[in-house]
Amino acid sequence: TKRRVRELAQKLLDAPDTDQYGPLLEDIRKLSAGKRRFEIYDAAQLLANYMERQSKGEDKNYVRYGLHELDDAVHTRLGHVVVVAARPGHGKTAFALQIAREIAKTRRVGFFSLETDHPDVEDRLIAETFGIGMDDSVNYRLKQKDYDAIAAHHEQLAERMFKLVHCPTATAAEIIAEAEACQFEVIFVDYLQLIQPERSNPNRQEEIAQISRALHAFAQRSKTLVFELSQLSRQEKGGWRQPDLPDLRESGQIEQDADGVFFLHPLEEPDKPRLSLRELLHAHRKGEQNGNQE
């Protein structure tokens, strides 16, 4: 193992550019993790573990969303993969930032932004935290009451364990390596279809499947909670309906790897009024759905 690590380290030193660092570092990490890859429990141990968890109160291990409807109905643990899916412009980044801000009260959160530049993320995060209108924020028209709110309550944001990672051309291996280096307990990836493949593949579905499997394996191995933002397939004209698991764009592997999926979609057809109203649906792995209007 030591010899193999030295060989990979030499390849790392000889690499002509940084694009090759990710896969090599991932190989070194796998070797460093140790030889034993299996955890074996007999029936008696399973029962003992179950009783211990029950006596301690399993709710203590769930990640809280800060929304009563979700905290009561959705049981998310570290090591899970949760998908937040919507069509462009339907609010998945804003929703993810709202969740990230809440979780960062108690856990180290990394928000990997592949699509949105960091000033845009800053505008959304700070406007939401301090109740500032987005129009005022993006047009630099803050009022005195906005400055007063920031001055009085800036600790609410500054003390949260939240880091924004702007990485528009990152691969899954690079995201995983950075998450481990920063010791994040929860990561958000915005969004899945923008992650670069380790190597080009003419089959786009297989590319996305490999990325999804890599993040799923990382979540389980490291007990990191992974939120993956995802695009939905386009709906045919005149076919407006609630989204479902098969609508996840470009790969059924996303559905297979997810422990839960959130869908955000308009309550009414796009050509009708009140477009700002959204419905939040949660689909479990077995396909049951429950919905909440937010």
mmCIF file of C-alpha atoms in Angstrom:
data_model
loop_
_atom_site.group_PDB
_atom_site.id
_atom_site.type_symbol
_atom_site.label_atom_id
_atom_site.label_comp_id
_atom_site.label_asym_id
_atom_site.label_seq_id
_atom_site.Cartn_x
_atom_site.Cartn_y
_atom_site.Cartn_z
ATOM 1 C CA THR A 1 0.000 0.000 0.000
ATOM 2 C CA LYS A 2 2.815 2.399 0.872
ATOM 3 C CA ARG A 3 4.555 1.627 -2.412
ATOM 4 C CA ARG A 4 1.374 2.272 -4.367
ATOM 5 C CA VAL A 5 0.834 5.581 -2.525
ATOM 6 C CA ARG A 6 4.390 6.638 -3.420
ATOM 7 C CA GLU A 7 3.767 5.781 -7.065
ATOM 8 C CA LEU A 8 0.598 7.875 -7.124
ATOM 9 C CA ALA A 9 2.342 10.711 -5.309
ATOM 10 C CA GLN A 10 5.053 10.722 -7.976
ATOM 11 C CA LYS A 11 2.392 10.849 -10.692
ATOM 12 C CA LEU A 12 0.872 13.789 -8.842
ATOM 13 C CA LEU A 13 4.223 15.616 -8.866
ATOM 14 C CA ASP A 14 4.723 14.844 -12.558
ATOM 15 C CA ALA A 15 1.195 15.811 -13.645
ATOM 16 C CA PRO A 16 1.425 18.491 -16.372
ATOM 17 C CA ASP A 17 -1.692 20.333 -15.145
ATOM 18 C CA THR A 18 -4.063 20.408 -12.181
ATOM 19 C CA ASP A 19 -6.892 18.711 -14.083
ATOM 20 C CA GLN A 20 -5.288 15.347 -13.239
ATOM 21 C CA TYR A 21 -5.042 16.010 -9.489
ATOM 22 C CA GLY A 22 -8.613 14.974 -8.636
ATOM 23 C CA PRO A 23 -8.511 11.308 -9.757
ATOM 24 C CA LEU A 24 -5.007 10.787 -8.322
ATOM 25 C CA LEU A 25 -5.955 12.254 -4.954
ATOM 26 C CA GLU A 26 -9.074 10.083 -4.892
ATOM 27 C CA ASP A 27 -6.946 6.974 -5.545
ATOM 28 C CA ILE A 28 -4.578 7.954 -2.720
ATOM 29 C CA ARG A 29 -7.531 8.521 -0.394
ATOM 30 C CA LYS A 30 -8.948 5.065 -1.157
ATOM 31 C CA LEU A 31 -5.607 3.425 -0.414
ATOM 32 C CA SER A 32 -5.201 5.412 2.802
ATOM 33 C CA ALA A 33 -8.656 4.402 4.045
ATOM 34 C CA GLY A 34 -7.385 0.937 4.960
ATOM 35 C CA LYS A 35 -7.799 -2.571 3.627
ATOM 36 C CA ARG A 36 -10.995 -3.626 5.394
ATOM 37 C CA ARG A 37 -13.991 -2.426 3.357
ATOM 38 C CA PHE A 38 -16.739 -4.517 4.955
ATOM 39 C CA GLU A 39 -18.620 -4.021 8.224
ATOM 40 C CA ILE A 40 -20.319 -7.231 9.393
ATOM 41 C CA TYR A 41 -23.040 -7.368 12.065
ATOM 42 C CA ASP A 42 -24.813 -10.498 13.310
ATOM 43 C CA ALA A 43 -28.518 -10.533 14.231
ATOM 44 C CA ALA A 44 -27.852 -10.016 17.933
ATOM 45 C CA GLN A 45 -25.735 -6.918 17.189
ATOM 46 C CA LEU A 46 -28.435 -5.502 14.912
ATOM 47 C CA LEU A 47 -31.002 -5.860 17.707
ATOM 48 C CA ALA A 48 -28.631 -4.319 20.269
ATOM 49 C CA ASN A 49 -27.904 -1.375 17.964
ATOM 50 C CA TYR A 50 -31.611 -0.851 17.357
ATOM 51 C CA MET A 51 -32.453 -0.829 21.075
ATOM 52 C CA GLU A 52 -29.603 1.574 21.802
ATOM 53 C CA ARG A 53 -30.816 3.998 19.147
ATOM 54 C CA GLN A 54 -34.359 3.789 20.496
ATOM 55 C CA SER A 55 -33.243 4.475 24.059
ATOM 56 C CA LYS A 56 -31.217 7.524 23.012
ATOM 57 C CA GLY A 57 -33.967 8.961 20.827
ATOM 58 C CA GLU A 58 -33.362 8.666 17.104
ATOM 59 C CA ASP A 59 -34.716 12.171 16.496
ATOM 60 C CA LYS A 60 -31.437 13.556 17.853
ATOM 61 C CA ASN A 61 -29.670 12.260 14.755
ATOM 62 C CA TYR A 62 -31.998 13.839 12.193
ATOM 63 C CA VAL A 63 -30.981 16.984 10.341
ATOM 64 C CA ARG A 64 -33.514 19.761 10.914
ATOM 65 C CA TYR A 65 -34.776 21.865 8.001
ATOM 66 C CA GLY A 66 -36.286 24.703 10.034
ATOM 67 C CA LEU A 67 -39.729 24.111 8.465
ATOM 68 C CA HIS A 68 -42.163 22.301 10.748
ATOM 69 C CA GLU A 69 -43.820 20.385 7.898
ATOM 70 C CA LEU A 70 -40.480 18.982 6.765
ATOM 71 C CA ASP A 71 -39.050 18.321 10.213
ATOM 72 C CA ASP A 72 -42.150 16.312 11.143
ATOM 73 C CA ALA A 73 -42.405 14.312 7.916
ATOM 74 C CA VAL A 74 -38.883 14.011 6.480
ATOM 75 C CA HIS A 75 -36.235 12.075 8.410
ATOM 76 C CA THR A 76 -32.849 12.962 6.964
ATOM 77 C CA ARG A 77 -29.589 11.693 8.435
ATOM 78 C CA LEU A 78 -25.920 12.313 7.786
ATOM 79 C CA GLY A 79 -24.894 9.902 5.032
ATOM 80 C CA HIS A 80 -28.096 10.397 3.041
ATOM 81 C CA VAL A 81 -28.384 11.830 -0.459
ATOM 82 C CA VAL A 82 -31.263 14.266 -0.989
ATOM 83 C CA VAL A 83 -32.155 15.638 -4.432
ATOM 84 C CA VAL A 84 -33.778 19.074 -4.900
ATOM 85 C CA ALA A 85 -35.268 19.112 -8.394
ATOM 86 C CA ALA A 86 -36.984 21.842 -10.391
ATOM 87 C CA ARG A 87 -37.054 23.371 -13.835
ATOM 88 C CA PRO A 88 -34.973 26.511 -14.468
ATOM 89 C CA GLY A 89 -36.159 29.572 -12.586
ATOM 90 C CA HIS A 90 -38.455 27.695 -10.214
ATOM 91 C CA GLY A 91 -36.463 28.376 -7.051
ATOM 92 C CA LYS A 92 -34.270 25.365 -6.303
ATOM 93 C CA THR A 93 -31.187 27.487 -5.455
ATOM 94 C CA ALA A 94 -33.202 29.807 -3.198
ATOM 95 C CA PHE A 95 -34.787 26.827 -1.430
ATOM 96 C CA ALA A 96 -31.414 25.106 -1.021
ATOM 97 C CA LEU A 97 -29.872 28.257 0.470
ATOM 98 C CA GLN A 98 -32.749 28.513 2.923
ATOM 99 C CA ILE A 99 -32.125 24.937 4.085
ATOM 100 C CA ALA A 100 -28.336 25.420 4.136
ATOM 101 C CA ARG A 101 -28.634 28.520 6.280
ATOM 102 C CA GLU A 102 -30.742 26.637 8.830
ATOM 103 C CA ILE A 103 -28.531 23.533 8.967
ATOM 104 C CA ALA A 104 -25.418 25.718 9.344
ATOM 105 C CA LYS A 105 -26.610 26.683 12.822
ATOM 106 C CA THR A 106 -25.365 23.339 14.113
ATOM 107 C CA ARG A 107 -23.315 21.661 11.345
ATOM 108 C CA ARG A 108 -20.472 22.559 8.979
ATOM 109 C CA VAL A 109 -22.058 23.251 5.581
ATOM 110 C CA GLY A 110 -20.376 23.659 2.194
ATOM 111 C CA PHE A 111 -22.417 25.079 -0.695
ATOM 112 C CA PHE A 112 -20.732 24.136 -3.989
ATOM 113 C CA SER A 113 -21.973 26.530 -6.662
ATOM 114 C CA LEU A 114 -21.276 25.455 -10.233
ATOM 115 C CA GLU A 115 -23.912 27.655 -11.901
ATOM 116 C CA THR A 116 -24.372 30.861 -9.922
ATOM 117 C CA ASP A 117 -21.563 33.377 -9.415
ATOM 118 C CA HIS A 118 -20.785 34.168 -5.792
ATOM 119 C CA PRO A 119 -22.210 37.752 -5.787
ATOM 120 C CA ASP A 120 -25.600 36.339 -6.863
ATOM 121 C CA VAL A 121 -25.476 33.750 -4.085
ATOM 122 C CA GLU A 122 -24.519 36.490 -1.618
ATOM 123 C CA ASP A 123 -27.504 38.594 -2.713
ATOM 124 C CA ARG A 124 -29.930 35.715 -2.198
ATOM 125 C CA LEU A 125 -28.470 34.544 1.101
ATOM 126 C CA ILE A 126 -28.227 37.969 2.732
ATOM 127 C CA ALA A 127 -31.552 39.247 1.400
ATOM 128 C CA GLU A 128 -33.311 36.175 2.801
ATOM 129 C CA THR A 129 -31.506 36.343 6.150
ATOM 130 C CA PHE A 130 -32.231 39.998 6.847
ATOM 131 C CA GLY A 131 -35.560 40.392 5.034
ATOM 132 C CA ILE A 132 -34.182 42.646 2.300
ATOM 133 C CA GLY A 133 -36.064 42.873 -1.002
ATOM 134 C CA MET A 134 -34.144 41.201 -3.836
ATOM 135 C CA ASP A 135 -34.846 44.126 -6.165
ATOM 136 C CA ASP A 136 -33.329 46.538 -3.644
ATOM 137 C CA SER A 137 -30.343 44.246 -3.136
ATOM 138 C CA VAL A 138 -29.404 43.653 -6.790
ATOM 139 C CA ASN A 139 -29.993 47.306 -7.712
ATOM 140 C CA TYR A 140 -27.962 48.642 -4.758
ATOM 141 C CA ARG A 141 -30.940 50.473 -3.270
ATOM 142 C CA LEU A 142 -30.683 49.399 0.354
ATOM 143 C CA LYS A 143 -32.682 51.588 2.722
ATOM 144 C CA GLN A 144 -31.592 52.745 6.142
ATOM 145 C CA LYS A 145 -33.780 50.087 7.768
ATOM 146 C CA ASP A 146 -31.876 47.433 5.791
ATOM 147 C CA TYR A 147 -28.517 48.698 7.046
ATOM 148 C CA ASP A 148 -29.942 48.819 10.578
ATOM 149 C CA ALA A 149 -31.152 45.212 10.298
ATOM 150 C CA ILE A 150 -27.729 44.021 9.125
ATOM 151 C CA ALA A 151 -25.937 45.962 11.861
ATOM 152 C CA ALA A 152 -28.252 44.665 14.588
ATOM 153 C CA HIS A 153 -28.358 41.011 13.567
ATOM 154 C CA HIS A 154 -25.233 40.303 11.518
ATOM 155 C CA GLU A 155 -24.190 37.668 14.072
ATOM 156 C CA GLN A 156 -27.132 35.524 12.890
ATOM 157 C CA LEU A 157 -25.257 34.916 9.665
ATOM 158 C CA ALA A 158 -21.622 35.431 10.654
ATOM 159 C CA GLU A 159 -21.772 32.763 13.384
ATOM 160 C CA ARG A 160 -23.214 30.070 11.141
ATOM 161 C CA MET A 161 -20.875 27.372 9.877
ATOM 162 C CA PHE A 162 -21.527 28.080 6.213
ATOM 163 C CA LYS A 163 -18.995 28.272 3.383
ATOM 164 C CA LEU A 164 -19.651 29.033 -0.267
ATOM 165 C CA VAL A 165 -17.395 27.172 -2.723
ATOM 166 C CA HIS A 166 -17.517 28.628 -6.236
ATOM 167 C CA CYS A 167 -16.379 25.858 -8.592
ATOM 168 C CA PRO A 168 -17.853 26.217 -12.112
ATOM 169 C CA THR A 169 -15.743 23.431 -13.696
ATOM 170 C CA ALA A 170 -15.379 20.956 -10.821
ATOM 171 C CA THR A 171 -15.463 17.176 -11.133
ATOM 172 C CA ALA A 172 -17.099 14.906 -8.562
ATOM 173 C CA ALA A 173 -13.651 13.838 -7.293
ATOM 174 C CA GLU A 174 -12.635 17.480 -6.783
ATOM 175 C CA ILE A 175 -15.847 18.267 -4.897
ATOM 176 C CA ILE A 176 -15.348 15.214 -2.697
ATOM 177 C CA ALA A 177 -11.689 16.089 -2.014
ATOM 178 C CA GLU A 178 -12.586 19.684 -1.085
ATOM 179 C CA ALA A 179 -15.464 18.542 1.141
ATOM 180 C CA GLU A 180 -13.110 16.213 3.011
ATOM 181 C CA ALA A 181 -10.380 18.856 3.295
ATOM 182 C CA CYS A 182 -12.879 21.349 4.790
ATOM 183 C CA GLN A 183 -14.469 18.639 6.972
ATOM 184 C CA PHE A 184 -17.966 19.554 5.875
ATOM 185 C CA GLU A 185 -20.751 17.532 7.478
ATOM 186 C CA VAL A 186 -23.304 18.635 4.870
ATOM 187 C CA ILE A 187 -22.712 19.703 1.278
ATOM 188 C CA PHE A 188 -24.986 21.207 -1.362
ATOM 189 C CA VAL A 189 -24.121 20.793 -5.059
ATOM 190 C CA ASP A 190 -25.757 23.360 -7.364
ATOM 191 C CA TYR A 191 -26.304 21.640 -9.665
ATOM 192 C CA LEU A 192 -25.686 17.975 -10.554
ATOM 193 C CA GLN A 193 -25.772 18.199 -14.360
ATOM 194 C CA LEU A 194 -23.003 20.842 -14.354
ATOM 195 C CA ILE A 195 -20.428 18.607 -12.658
ATOM 196 C CA GLN A 196 -17.682 17.757 -15.127
ATOM 197 C CA PRO A 197 -17.067 14.065 -15.894
ATOM 198 C CA GLU A 198 -13.681 12.609 -15.019
ATOM 199 C CA ARG A 199 -13.355 11.493 -18.623
ATOM 200 C CA SER A 200 -15.444 12.223 -21.688
ATOM 201 C CA ASN A 201 -18.193 9.731 -22.478
ATOM 202 C CA PRO A 202 -20.425 9.940 -25.568
ATOM 203 C CA ASN A 203 -23.253 8.521 -23.445
ATOM 204 C CA ARG A 204 -24.499 11.472 -21.385
ATOM 205 C CA GLN A 205 -26.718 9.279 -19.216
ATOM 206 C CA GLU A 206 -23.720 7.181 -18.211
ATOM 207 C CA GLU A 207 -21.717 10.319 -17.377
ATOM 208 C CA ILE A 208 -24.424 11.536 -14.999
ATOM 209 C CA ALA A 209 -24.821 8.023 -13.578
ATOM 210 C CA GLN A 210 -21.097 7.854 -12.724
ATOM 211 C CA ILE A 211 -21.241 11.274 -11.038
ATOM 212 C CA SER A 212 -24.326 10.275 -9.049
ATOM 213 C CA ARG A 213 -22.733 7.001 -7.936
ATOM 214 C CA ALA A 214 -19.553 8.795 -6.844
ATOM 215 C CA LEU A 215 -21.450 11.261 -4.646
ATOM 216 C CA HIS A 216 -23.637 8.488 -3.235
ATOM 217 C CA ALA A 217 -20.578 6.396 -2.324
ATOM 218 C CA PHE A 218 -18.948 9.443 -0.719
ATOM 219 C CA ALA A 219 -22.065 10.176 1.363
ATOM 220 C CA GLN A 220 -22.249 6.624 2.681
ATOM 221 C CA ARG A 221 -18.522 6.227 3.305
ATOM 222 C CA SER A 222 -17.957 9.560 5.042
ATOM 223 C CA LYS A 223 -21.412 10.000 6.643
ATOM 224 C CA THR A 224 -21.726 13.342 4.872
ATOM 225 C CA LEU A 225 -25.224 14.537 4.007
ATOM 226 C CA VAL A 226 -25.276 15.413 0.295
ATOM 227 C CA PHE A 227 -27.928 17.668 -1.242
ATOM 228 C CA GLU A 228 -27.890 17.471 -5.035
ATOM 229 C CA LEU A 229 -29.762 20.116 -7.010
ATOM 230 C CA SER A 230 -31.014 18.731 -10.308
ATOM 231 C CA GLN A 231 -32.760 19.876 -13.448
ATOM 232 C CA LEU A 232 -36.005 18.258 -14.540
ATOM 233 C CA SER A 233 -36.787 17.137 -18.067
ATOM 234 C CA ARG A 234 -38.845 19.548 -20.142
ATOM 235 C CA GLN A 235 -42.575 19.012 -20.206
ATOM 236 C CA GLU A 236 -44.418 18.886 -23.475
ATOM 237 C CA LYS A 237 -46.576 21.871 -24.370
ATOM 238 C CA GLY A 238 -50.026 21.538 -22.910
ATOM 239 C CA GLY A 239 -48.841 18.750 -20.635
ATOM 240 C CA TRP A 240 -48.503 20.703 -17.368
ATOM 241 C CA ARG A 241 -48.569 18.399 -14.335
ATOM 242 C CA GLN A 242 -46.811 17.713 -11.071
ATOM 243 C CA PRO A 243 -43.284 16.312 -11.598
ATOM 244 C CA ASP A 244 -42.459 12.726 -10.680
ATOM 245 C CA LEU A 245 -39.281 10.678 -10.192
ATOM 246 C CA PRO A 246 -38.951 9.707 -13.900
ATOM 247 C CA ASP A 247 -38.682 13.445 -14.708
ATOM 248 C CA LEU A 248 -35.203 13.670 -13.158
ATOM 249 C CA ARG A 249 -33.072 14.776 -16.060
ATOM 250 C CA GLU A 250 -30.606 12.614 -17.974
ATOM 251 C CA SER A 251 -30.283 9.589 -15.689
ATOM 252 C CA GLY A 252 -32.449 7.193 -13.699
ATOM 253 C CA GLN A 253 -29.383 6.602 -11.510
ATOM 254 C CA ILE A 254 -30.183 9.856 -9.658
ATOM 255 C CA GLU A 255 -33.444 8.315 -8.466
ATOM 256 C CA GLN A 256 -31.692 5.081 -7.481
ATOM 257 C CA ASP A 257 -29.044 6.857 -5.382
ATOM 258 C CA ALA A 258 -31.382 9.301 -3.622
ATOM 259 C CA ASP A 259 -32.771 8.708 -0.139
ATOM 260 C CA GLY A 260 -35.350 11.412 -0.818
ATOM 261 C CA VAL A 261 -36.304 13.867 -3.563
ATOM 262 C CA PHE A 262 -37.854 17.325 -3.255
ATOM 263 C CA PHE A 263 -39.741 18.744 -6.226
ATOM 264 C CA LEU A 264 -40.457 22.462 -6.570
ATOM 265 C CA HIS A 265 -43.031 23.441 -9.180
ATOM 266 C CA PRO A 266 -45.654 26.155 -9.865
ATOM 267 C CA LEU A 267 -49.104 25.601 -8.443
ATOM 268 C CA GLU A 268 -50.622 26.769 -11.724
ATOM 269 C CA GLU A 269 -49.689 26.504 -15.371
ATOM 270 C CA PRO A 270 -46.855 28.886 -16.349
ATOM 271 C CA ASP A 271 -49.114 30.984 -18.607
ATOM 272 C CA LYS A 272 -51.515 31.645 -15.751
ATOM 273 C CA PRO A 273 -51.203 34.283 -12.990
ATOM 274 C CA ARG A 274 -49.689 33.787 -9.507
ATOM 275 C CA LEU A 275 -46.615 32.114 -10.926
ATOM 276 C CA SER A 276 -44.693 32.984 -7.744
ATOM 277 C CA LEU A 277 -46.612 30.343 -5.761
ATOM 278 C CA ARG A 278 -44.749 27.054 -5.560
ATOM 279 C CA GLU A 279 -45.633 23.628 -4.243
ATOM 280 C CA LEU A 280 -43.005 21.516 -2.524
ATOM 281 C CA LEU A 281 -43.371 17.760 -2.990
ATOM 282 C CA HIS A 282 -41.282 15.165 -1.203
ATOM 283 C CA ALA A 283 -40.889 11.770 -2.879
ATOM 284 C CA HIS A 284 -39.570 8.872 -0.840
ATOM 285 C CA ARG A 285 -37.381 6.186 -2.340
ATOM 286 C CA LYS A 286 -40.402 3.907 -2.793
ATOM 287 C CA GLY A 287 -42.244 6.612 -4.682
ATOM 288 C CA GLU A 288 -44.801 7.855 -2.130
ATOM 289 C CA GLN A 289 -45.242 11.596 -2.254
ATOM 290 C CA ASN A 290 -46.519 14.219 0.136
ATOM 291 C CA GLY A 291 -46.858 17.862 -0.704
ATOM 292 C CA ASN A 292 -46.726 21.184 1.095
ATOM 293 C CA GLN A 293 -47.444 24.608 -0.263
ATOM 294 C CA GLU A 294 -44.742 27.127 0.668
#
